[in-house]
Amino acid sequence: PEVEAKLMGEIDTVLGDRVPTADDVFRLGYARQVMQEAMRLYPPAWGIGREARAPIELGDFVVHPGTQIFLVQWVTHRDPRFFPEPERFLPERWEPEAERRIPKYAYFPFGGGPRYCVGSNFAMMETVLLLTMMVQRFRFRLQAPRAVQLQAAVTLRPRHGIRATVLRRHSLTPA
């Protein structure tokens, strides 16, 4: 409820009733933080594969060229060394000062290095605008709050869907 209230407050302050534009994304800082935190807990792809091109020392281990490596965002994004209280949804992790303390590659929903997703900036802009338009108009209430069982296919998705009631924000009647 606190995140929703803060998000609605930002949207009301920045946009009022007008439709957001790409220029608004930079003024919707909390909406961006909400999306970053959502992607930390539920990255679009839950893991990515790579192949070592050269020897790599990882602690006491040597990874030899040609070795297949699987990097799992799902695990790294929940590591308490990088994200205290990793199971809590805390958009404040992404305030500029706090974000600077997160080690490079501890958060990589769009991959990293030479294979970093070229569409990441567009995807973030698009998701922030979509979230903003949805929250500006509607409120969402889970019908039966329970832990969501996830299915790890190519992307991460709810195994049995998520049942929610959608209410118009201003009238709070079913949409």
JSON list of C-alpha atoms in Angstrom, two decimals:
[
{"chain": "A", "resi": 1, "resn": "PRO", "atom": "CA", "xyz": [0.00, 0.00, 0.00]},
{"chain": "A", "resi": 2, "resn": "GLU", "atom": "CA", "xyz": [2.83, 2.46, 0.78]},
{"chain": "A", "resi": 3, "resn": "VAL", "atom": "CA", "xyz": [4.53, 1.91, -2.59]},
{"chain": "A", "resi": 4, "resn": "GLU", "atom": "CA", "xyz": [1.22, 2.30, -4.41]},
{"chain": "A", "resi": 5, "resn": "ALA", "atom": "CA", "xyz": [0.38, 5.52, -2.54]},
{"chain": "A", "resi": 6, "resn": "LYS", "atom": "CA", "xyz": [3.82, 7.02, -3.21]},
{"chain": "A", "resi": 7, "resn": "LEU", "atom": "CA", "xyz": [3.64, 6.03, -6.88]},
{"chain": "A", "resi": 8, "resn": "MET", "atom": "CA", "xyz": [0.15, 7.51, -7.29]},
{"chain": "A", "resi": 9, "resn": "GLY", "atom": "CA", "xyz": [1.33, 10.70, -5.58]},
{"chain": "A", "resi": 10, "resn": "GLU", "atom": "CA", "xyz": [4.25, 11.06, -7.98]},
{"chain": "A", "resi": 11, "resn": "ILE", "atom": "CA", "xyz": [2.03, 10.42, -11.00]},
{"chain": "A", "resi": 12, "resn": "ASP", "atom": "CA", "xyz": [-0.61, 12.92, -9.82]},
{"chain": "A", "resi": 13, "resn": "THR", "atom": "CA", "xyz": [2.07, 15.56, -9.16]},
{"chain": "A", "resi": 14, "resn": "VAL", "atom": "CA", "xyz": [3.99, 15.10, -12.42]},
{"chain": "A", "resi": 15, "resn": "LEU", "atom": "CA", "xyz": [1.12, 14.37, -14.80]},
{"chain": "A", "resi": 16, "resn": "GLY", "atom": "CA", "xyz": [-2.23, 15.22, -13.29]},
{"chain": "A", "resi": 17, "resn": "ASP", "atom": "CA", "xyz": [-4.74, 13.80, -15.77]},
{"chain": "A", "resi": 18, "resn": "ARG", "atom": "CA", "xyz": [-2.66, 14.18, -18.93]},
{"chain": "A", "resi": 19, "resn": "VAL", "atom": "CA", "xyz": [-1.15, 11.28, -20.86]},
{"chain": "A", "resi": 20, "resn": "PRO", "atom": "CA", "xyz": [2.58, 10.80, -20.17]},
{"chain": "A", "resi": 21, "resn": "THR", "atom": "CA", "xyz": [5.15, 11.30, -22.88]},
{"chain": "A", "resi": 22, "resn": "ALA", "atom": "CA", "xyz": [8.72, 10.10, -23.28]},
{"chain": "A", "resi": 23, "resn": "ASP", "atom": "CA", "xyz": [9.88, 13.44, -21.85]},
{"chain": "A", "resi": 24, "resn": "ASP", "atom": "CA", "xyz": [8.09, 12.64, -18.58]},
{"chain": "A", "resi": 25, "resn": "VAL", "atom": "CA", "xyz": [10.14, 9.49, -17.91]},
{"chain": "A", "resi": 26, "resn": "PHE", "atom": "CA", "xyz": [12.96, 11.51, -16.35]},
{"chain": "A", "resi": 27, "resn": "ARG", "atom": "CA", "xyz": [10.51, 13.21, -13.95]},
{"chain": "A", "resi": 28, "resn": "LEU", "atom": "CA", "xyz": [8.94, 9.88, -12.94]},
{"chain": "A", "resi": 29, "resn": "GLY", "atom": "CA", "xyz": [11.87, 8.75, -10.80]},
{"chain": "A", "resi": 30, "resn": "TYR", "atom": "CA", "xyz": [9.87, 6.69, -8.34]},
{"chain": "A", "resi": 31, "resn": "ALA", "atom": "CA", "xyz": [8.06, 4.89, -11.19]},
{"chain": "A", "resi": 32, "resn": "ARG", "atom": "CA", "xyz": [11.49, 3.98, -12.60]},
{"chain": "A", "resi": 33, "resn": "GLN", "atom": "CA", "xyz": [12.59, 2.74, -9.17]},
{"chain": "A", "resi": 34, "resn": "VAL", "atom": "CA", "xyz": [9.44, 0.58, -8.92]},
{"chain": "A", "resi": 35, "resn": "MET", "atom": "CA", "xyz": [10.20, -0.99, -12.31]},
{"chain": "A", "resi": 36, "resn": "GLN", "atom": "CA", "xyz": [13.85, -1.61, -11.42]},
{"chain": "A", "resi": 37, "resn": "GLU", "atom": "CA", "xyz": [12.84, -3.31, -8.19]},
{"chain": "A", "resi": 38, "resn": "ALA", "atom": "CA", "xyz": [10.21, -5.40, -10.00]},
{"chain": "A", "resi": 39, "resn": "MET", "atom": "CA", "xyz": [12.88, -6.52, -12.49]},
{"chain": "A", "resi": 40, "resn": "ARG", "atom": "CA", "xyz": [15.27, -7.30, -9.66]},
{"chain": "A", "resi": 41, "resn": "LEU", "atom": "CA", "xyz": [12.79, -9.72, -8.12]},
{"chain": "A", "resi": 42, "resn": "TYR", "atom": "CA", "xyz": [11.28, -10.94, -11.39]},
{"chain": "A", "resi": 43, "resn": "PRO", "atom": "CA", "xyz": [13.81, -10.44, -14.19]},
{"chain": "A", "resi": 44, "resn": "PRO", "atom": "CA", "xyz": [12.41, -10.90, -17.71]},
{"chain": "A", "resi": 45, "resn": "ALA", "atom": "CA", "xyz": [14.90, -13.69, -18.37]},
{"chain": "A", "resi": 46, "resn": "TRP", "atom": "CA", "xyz": [15.85, -15.57, -15.22]},
{"chain": "A", "resi": 47, "resn": "GLY", "atom": "CA", "xyz": [19.25, -16.69, -16.48]},
{"chain": "A", "resi": 48, "resn": "ILE", "atom": "CA", "xyz": [21.64, -16.23, -19.40]},
{"chain": "A", "resi": 49, "resn": "GLY", "atom": "CA", "xyz": [24.34, -18.44, -20.87]},
{"chain": "A", "resi": 50, "resn": "ARG", "atom": "CA", "xyz": [27.85, -17.44, -21.87]},
{"chain": "A", "resi": 51, "resn": "GLU", "atom": "CA", "xyz": [31.02, -19.20, -22.99]},
{"chain": "A", "resi": 52, "resn": "ALA", "atom": "CA", "xyz": [34.44, -18.35, -21.59]},
{"chain": "A", "resi": 53, "resn": "ARG", "atom": "CA", "xyz": [36.75, -17.11, -24.35]},
{"chain": "A", "resi": 54, "resn": "ALA", "atom": "CA", "xyz": [39.84, -16.88, -22.16]},
{"chain": "A", "resi": 55, "resn": "PRO", "atom": "CA", "xyz": [40.90, -18.35, -18.80]},
{"chain": "A", "resi": 56, "resn": "ILE", "atom": "CA", "xyz": [39.09, -16.64, -15.93]},
{"chain": "A", "resi": 57, "resn": "GLU", "atom": "CA", "xyz": [40.04, -16.88, -12.27]},
{"chain": "A", "resi": 58, "resn": "LEU", "atom": "CA", "xyz": [37.03, -16.96, -9.95]},
{"chain": "A", "resi": 59, "resn": "GLY", "atom": "CA", "xyz": [38.30, -17.20, -6.40]},
{"chain": "A", "resi": 60, "resn": "ASP", "atom": "CA", "xyz": [40.10, -20.55, -6.16]},
{"chain": "A", "resi": 61, "resn": "PHE", "atom": "CA", "xyz": [38.73, -21.79, -9.49]},
{"chain": "A", "resi": 62, "resn": "VAL", "atom": "CA", "xyz": [39.90, -21.38, -13.06]},
{"chain": "A", "resi": 63, "resn": "VAL", "atom": "CA", "xyz": [37.29, -21.34, -15.81]},
{"chain": "A", "resi": 64, "resn": "HIS", "atom": "CA", "xyz": [38.89, -22.62, -19.01]},
{"chain": "A", "resi": 65, "resn": "PRO", "atom": "CA", "xyz": [38.17, -21.30, -22.51]},
{"chain": "A", "resi": 66, "resn": "GLY", "atom": "CA", "xyz": [35.15, -22.99, -24.06]},
{"chain": "A", "resi": 67, "resn": "THR", "atom": "CA", "xyz": [33.50, -23.63, -20.68]},
{"chain": "A", "resi": 68, "resn": "GLN", "atom": "CA", "xyz": [29.77, -22.93, -20.68]},
{"chain": "A", "resi": 69, "resn": "ILE", "atom": "CA", "xyz": [28.72, -20.55, -17.89]},
{"chain": "A", "resi": 70, "resn": "PHE", "atom": "CA", "xyz": [25.15, -19.94, -16.78]},
{"chain": "A", "resi": 71, "resn": "LEU", "atom": "CA", "xyz": [24.49, -16.65, -14.98]},
{"chain": "A", "resi": 72, "resn": "VAL", "atom": "CA", "xyz": [21.27, -16.65, -13.00]},
{"chain": "A", "resi": 73, "resn": "GLN", "atom": "CA", "xyz": [19.80, -13.21, -12.35]},
{"chain": "A", "resi": 74, "resn": "TRP", "atom": "CA", "xyz": [17.14, -14.80, -10.15]},
{"chain": "A", "resi": 75, "resn": "VAL", "atom": "CA", "xyz": [19.85, -15.88, -7.66]},
{"chain": "A", "resi": 76, "resn": "THR", "atom": "CA", "xyz": [22.21, -12.90, -7.92]},
{"chain": "A", "resi": 77, "resn": "HIS", "atom": "CA", "xyz": [19.37, -10.39, -7.55]},
{"chain": "A", "resi": 78, "resn": "ARG", "atom": "CA", "xyz": [18.43, -12.07, -4.25]},
{"chain": "A", "resi": 79, "resn": "ASP", "atom": "CA", "xyz": [21.93, -12.17, -2.78]},
{"chain": "A", "resi": 80, "resn": "PRO", "atom": "CA", "xyz": [21.84, -10.36, 0.59]},
{"chain": "A", "resi": 81, "resn": "ARG", "atom": "CA", "xyz": [25.45, -9.21, 0.12]},
{"chain": "A", "resi": 82, "resn": "PHE", "atom": "CA", "xyz": [24.20, -6.94, -2.66]},
{"chain": "A", "resi": 83, "resn": "PHE", "atom": "CA", "xyz": [20.56, -6.45, -1.67]},
{"chain": "A", "resi": 84, "resn": "PRO", "atom": "CA", "xyz": [19.81, -6.41, 2.08]},
{"chain": "A", "resi": 85, "resn": "GLU", "atom": "CA", "xyz": [16.41, -7.96, 2.84]},
{"chain": "A", "resi": 86, "resn": "PRO", "atom": "CA", "xyz": [16.41, -9.41, -0.67]},
{"chain": "A", "resi": 87, "resn": "GLU", "atom": "CA", "xyz": [12.83, -10.74, -0.60]},
{"chain": "A", "resi": 88, "resn": "ARG", "atom": "CA", "xyz": [11.35, -7.33, 0.30]},
{"chain": "A", "resi": 89, "resn": "PHE", "atom": "CA", "xyz": [10.06, -5.08, -2.45]},
{"chain": "A", "resi": 90, "resn": "LEU", "atom": "CA", "xyz": [11.98, -1.84, -1.79]},
{"chain": "A", "resi": 91, "resn": "PRO", "atom": "CA", "xyz": [12.01, 0.66, -4.67]},
{"chain": "A", "resi": 92, "resn": "GLU", "atom": "CA", "xyz": [14.18, 2.93, -2.49]},
{"chain": "A", "resi": 93, "resn": "ARG", "atom": "CA", "xyz": [17.13, 0.64, -3.34]},
{"chain": "A", "resi": 94, "resn": "TRP", "atom": "CA", "xyz": [17.21, 2.50, -6.65]},
{"chain": "A", "resi": 95, "resn": "GLU", "atom": "CA", "xyz": [17.45, 6.04, -5.32]},
{"chain": "A", "resi": 96, "resn": "PRO", "atom": "CA", "xyz": [20.57, 7.49, -7.00]},
{"chain": "A", "resi": 97, "resn": "GLU", "atom": "CA", "xyz": [22.83, 7.40, -3.91]},
{"chain": "A", "resi": 98, "resn": "ALA", "atom": "CA", "xyz": [21.76, 3.87, -2.94]},
{"chain": "A", "resi": 99, "resn": "GLU", "atom": "CA", "xyz": [22.05, 2.59, -6.51]},
{"chain": "A", "resi": 100, "resn": "ARG", "atom": "CA", "xyz": [25.69, 3.75, -6.70]},
{"chain": "A", "resi": 101, "resn": "ARG", "atom": "CA", "xyz": [26.53, 1.33, -3.86]},
{"chain": "A", "resi": 102, "resn": "ILE", "atom": "CA", "xyz": [25.29, -1.72, -5.81]},
{"chain": "A", "resi": 103, "resn": "PRO", "atom": "CA", "xyz": [28.27, -3.51, -7.41]},
{"chain": "A", "resi": 104, "resn": "LYS", "atom": "CA", "xyz": [28.46, -3.63, -11.19]},
{"chain": "A", "resi": 105, "resn": "TYR", "atom": "CA", "xyz": [26.78, -6.81, -12.46]},
{"chain": "A", "resi": 106, "resn": "ALA", "atom": "CA", "xyz": [24.97, -7.52, -9.19]},
{"chain": "A", "resi": 107, "resn": "TYR", "atom": "CA", "xyz": [21.90, -6.31, -11.10]},
{"chain": "A", "resi": 108, "resn": "PHE", "atom": "CA", "xyz": [21.67, -7.39, -14.72]},
{"chain": "A", "resi": 109, "resn": "PRO", "atom": "CA", "xyz": [18.09, -7.90, -15.94]},
{"chain": "A", "resi": 110, "resn": "PHE", "atom": "CA", "xyz": [19.22, -6.94, -19.45]},
{"chain": "A", "resi": 111, "resn": "GLY", "atom": "CA", "xyz": [22.48, -8.92, -19.39]},
{"chain": "A", "resi": 112, "resn": "GLY", "atom": "CA", "xyz": [25.85, -7.23, -19.34]},
{"chain": "A", "resi": 113, "resn": "GLY", "atom": "CA", "xyz": [29.10, -6.66, -21.14]},
{"chain": "A", "resi": 114, "resn": "PRO", "atom": "CA", "xyz": [29.33, -6.91, -24.93]},
{"chain": "A", "resi": 115, "resn": "ARG", "atom": "CA", "xyz": [25.97, -8.71, -25.14]},
{"chain": "A", "resi": 116, "resn": "TYR", "atom": "CA", "xyz": [24.05, -6.13, -23.10]},
{"chain": "A", "resi": 117, "resn": "CYS", "atom": "CA", "xyz": [20.53, -5.72, -24.50]},
{"chain": "A", "resi": 118, "resn": "VAL", "atom": "CA", "xyz": [20.60, -2.89, -27.05]},
{"chain": "A", "resi": 119, "resn": "GLY", "atom": "CA", "xyz": [16.92, -2.20, -26.37]},
{"chain": "A", "resi": 120, "resn": "SER", "atom": "CA", "xyz": [17.27, -1.81, -22.60]},
{"chain": "A", "resi": 121, "resn": "ASN", "atom": "CA", "xyz": [16.77, 1.97, -22.52]},
{"chain": "A", "resi": 122, "resn": "PHE", "atom": "CA", "xyz": [13.72, 1.74, -24.77]},
{"chain": "A", "resi": 123, "resn": "ALA", "atom": "CA", "xyz": [12.34, -1.15, -22.69]},
{"chain": "A", "resi": 124, "resn": "MET", "atom": "CA", "xyz": [12.74, 0.83, -19.45]},
{"chain": "A", "resi": 125, "resn": "MET", "atom": "CA", "xyz": [11.10, 3.89, -20.97]},
{"chain": "A", "resi": 126, "resn": "GLU", "atom": "CA", "xyz": [8.25, 1.76, -22.29]},
{"chain": "A", "resi": 127, "resn": "THR", "atom": "CA", "xyz": [7.67, -0.06, -18.99]},
{"chain": "A", "resi": 128, "resn": "VAL", "atom": "CA", "xyz": [7.78, 3.16, -16.93]},
{"chain": "A", "resi": 129, "resn": "LEU", "atom": "CA", "xyz": [5.24, 4.79, -19.27]},
{"chain": "A", "resi": 130, "resn": "LEU", "atom": "CA", "xyz": [3.01, 1.71, -19.25]},
{"chain": "A", "resi": 131, "resn": "LEU", "atom": "CA", "xyz": [3.14, 1.42, -15.45]},
{"chain": "A", "resi": 132, "resn": "THR", "atom": "CA", "xyz": [2.39, 5.13, -15.17]},
{"chain": "A", "resi": 133, "resn": "MET", "atom": "CA", "xyz": [-0.64, 4.97, -17.48]},
{"chain": "A", "resi": 134, "resn": "MET", "atom": "CA", "xyz": [-2.01, 1.89, -15.71]},
{"chain": "A", "resi": 135, "resn": "VAL", "atom": "CA", "xyz": [-1.60, 3.33, -12.19]},
{"chain": "A", "resi": 136, "resn": "GLN", "atom": "CA", "xyz": [-2.92, 6.70, -13.34]},
{"chain": "A", "resi": 137, "resn": "ARG", "atom": "CA", "xyz": [-6.22, 5.08, -14.36]},
{"chain": "A", "resi": 138, "resn": "PHE", "atom": "CA", "xyz": [-6.61, 1.89, -12.32]},
{"chain": "A", "resi": 139, "resn": "ARG", "atom": "CA", "xyz": [-6.00, 0.13, -9.01]},
{"chain": "A", "resi": 140, "resn": "PHE", "atom": "CA", "xyz": [-5.27, -3.58, -8.92]},
{"chain": "A", "resi": 141, "resn": "ARG", "atom": "CA", "xyz": [-6.30, -5.88, -6.09]},
{"chain": "A", "resi": 142, "resn": "LEU", "atom": "CA", "xyz": [-5.28, -9.53, -5.90]},
{"chain": "A", "resi": 143, "resn": "GLN", "atom": "CA", "xyz": [-8.37, -11.71, -5.61]},
{"chain": "A", "resi": 144, "resn": "ALA", "atom": "CA", "xyz": [-6.69, -14.31, -3.44]},
{"chain": "A", "resi": 145, "resn": "PRO", "atom": "CA", "xyz": [-3.34, -13.03, -2.14]},
{"chain": "A", "resi": 146, "resn": "ARG", "atom": "CA", "xyz": [-0.95, -15.96, -2.06]},
{"chain": "A", "resi": 147, "resn": "ALA", "atom": "CA", "xyz": [2.58, -16.75, -3.07]},
{"chain": "A", "resi": 148, "resn": "VAL", "atom": "CA", "xyz": [2.89, -16.83, -6.85]},
{"chain": "A", "resi": 149, "resn": "GLN", "atom": "CA", "xyz": [4.31, -20.06, -8.23]},
{"chain": "A", "resi": 150, "resn": "LEU", "atom": "CA", "xyz": [6.72, -19.24, -11.02]},
{"chain": "A", "resi": 151, "resn": "GLN", "atom": "CA", "xyz": [7.51, -21.17, -14.17]},
{"chain": "A", "resi": 152, "resn": "ALA", "atom": "CA", "xyz": [11.00, -20.74, -15.56]},
{"chain": "A", "resi": 153, "resn": "ALA", "atom": "CA", "xyz": [10.54, -21.01, -19.32]},
{"chain": "A", "resi": 154, "resn": "VAL", "atom": "CA", "xyz": [12.53, -18.77, -21.68]},
{"chain": "A", "resi": 155, "resn": "THR", "atom": "CA", "xyz": [11.06, -15.96, -19.62]},
{"chain": "A", "resi": 156, "resn": "LEU", "atom": "CA", "xyz": [9.91, -16.05, -16.03]},
{"chain": "A", "resi": 157, "resn": "ARG", "atom": "CA", "xyz": [6.12, -16.24, -15.69]},
{"chain": "A", "resi": 158, "resn": "PRO", "atom": "CA", "xyz": [3.42, -17.16, -13.18]},
{"chain": "A", "resi": 159, "resn": "ARG", "atom": "CA", "xyz": [2.61, -20.87, -13.45]},
{"chain": "A", "resi": 160, "resn": "HIS", "atom": "CA", "xyz": [-1.12, -20.42, -12.82]},
{"chain": "A", "resi": 161, "resn": "GLY", "atom": "CA", "xyz": [-1.63, -16.77, -13.75]},
{"chain": "A", "resi": 162, "resn": "ILE", "atom": "CA", "xyz": [-2.49, -14.02, -11.31]},
{"chain": "A", "resi": 163, "resn": "ARG", "atom": "CA", "xyz": [-6.15, -13.26, -10.60]},
{"chain": "A", "resi": 164, "resn": "ALA", "atom": "CA", "xyz": [-6.83, -9.63, -9.84]},
{"chain": "A", "resi": 165, "resn": "THR", "atom": "CA", "xyz": [-9.72, -7.20, -9.76]},
{"chain": "A", "resi": 166, "resn": "VAL", "atom": "CA", "xyz": [-9.17, -4.02, -11.74]},
{"chain": "A", "resi": 167, "resn": "LEU", "atom": "CA", "xyz": [-10.87, -0.91, -10.36]},
{"chain": "A", "resi": 168, "resn": "ARG", "atom": "CA", "xyz": [-11.13, 2.47, -12.01]},
{"chain": "A", "resi": 169, "resn": "ARG", "atom": "CA", "xyz": [-8.94, 4.66, -9.89]},
{"chain": "A", "resi": 170, "resn": "HIS", "atom": "CA", "xyz": [-11.20, 7.62, -9.41]},
{"chain": "A", "resi": 171, "resn": "SER", "atom": "CA", "xyz": [-14.55, 5.87, -9.07]},
{"chain": "A", "resi": 172, "resn": "LEU", "atom": "CA", "xyz": [-13.16, 2.62, -7.58]},
{"chain": "A", "resi": 173, "resn": "THR", "atom": "CA", "xyz": [-15.80, 0.59, -9.41]},
{"chain": "A", "resi": 174, "resn": "PRO", "atom": "CA", "xyz": [-14.82, -2.51, -11.41]},
{"chain": "A", "resi": 175, "resn": "ALA", "atom": "CA", "xyz": [-13.42, -1.55, -14.81]}
]
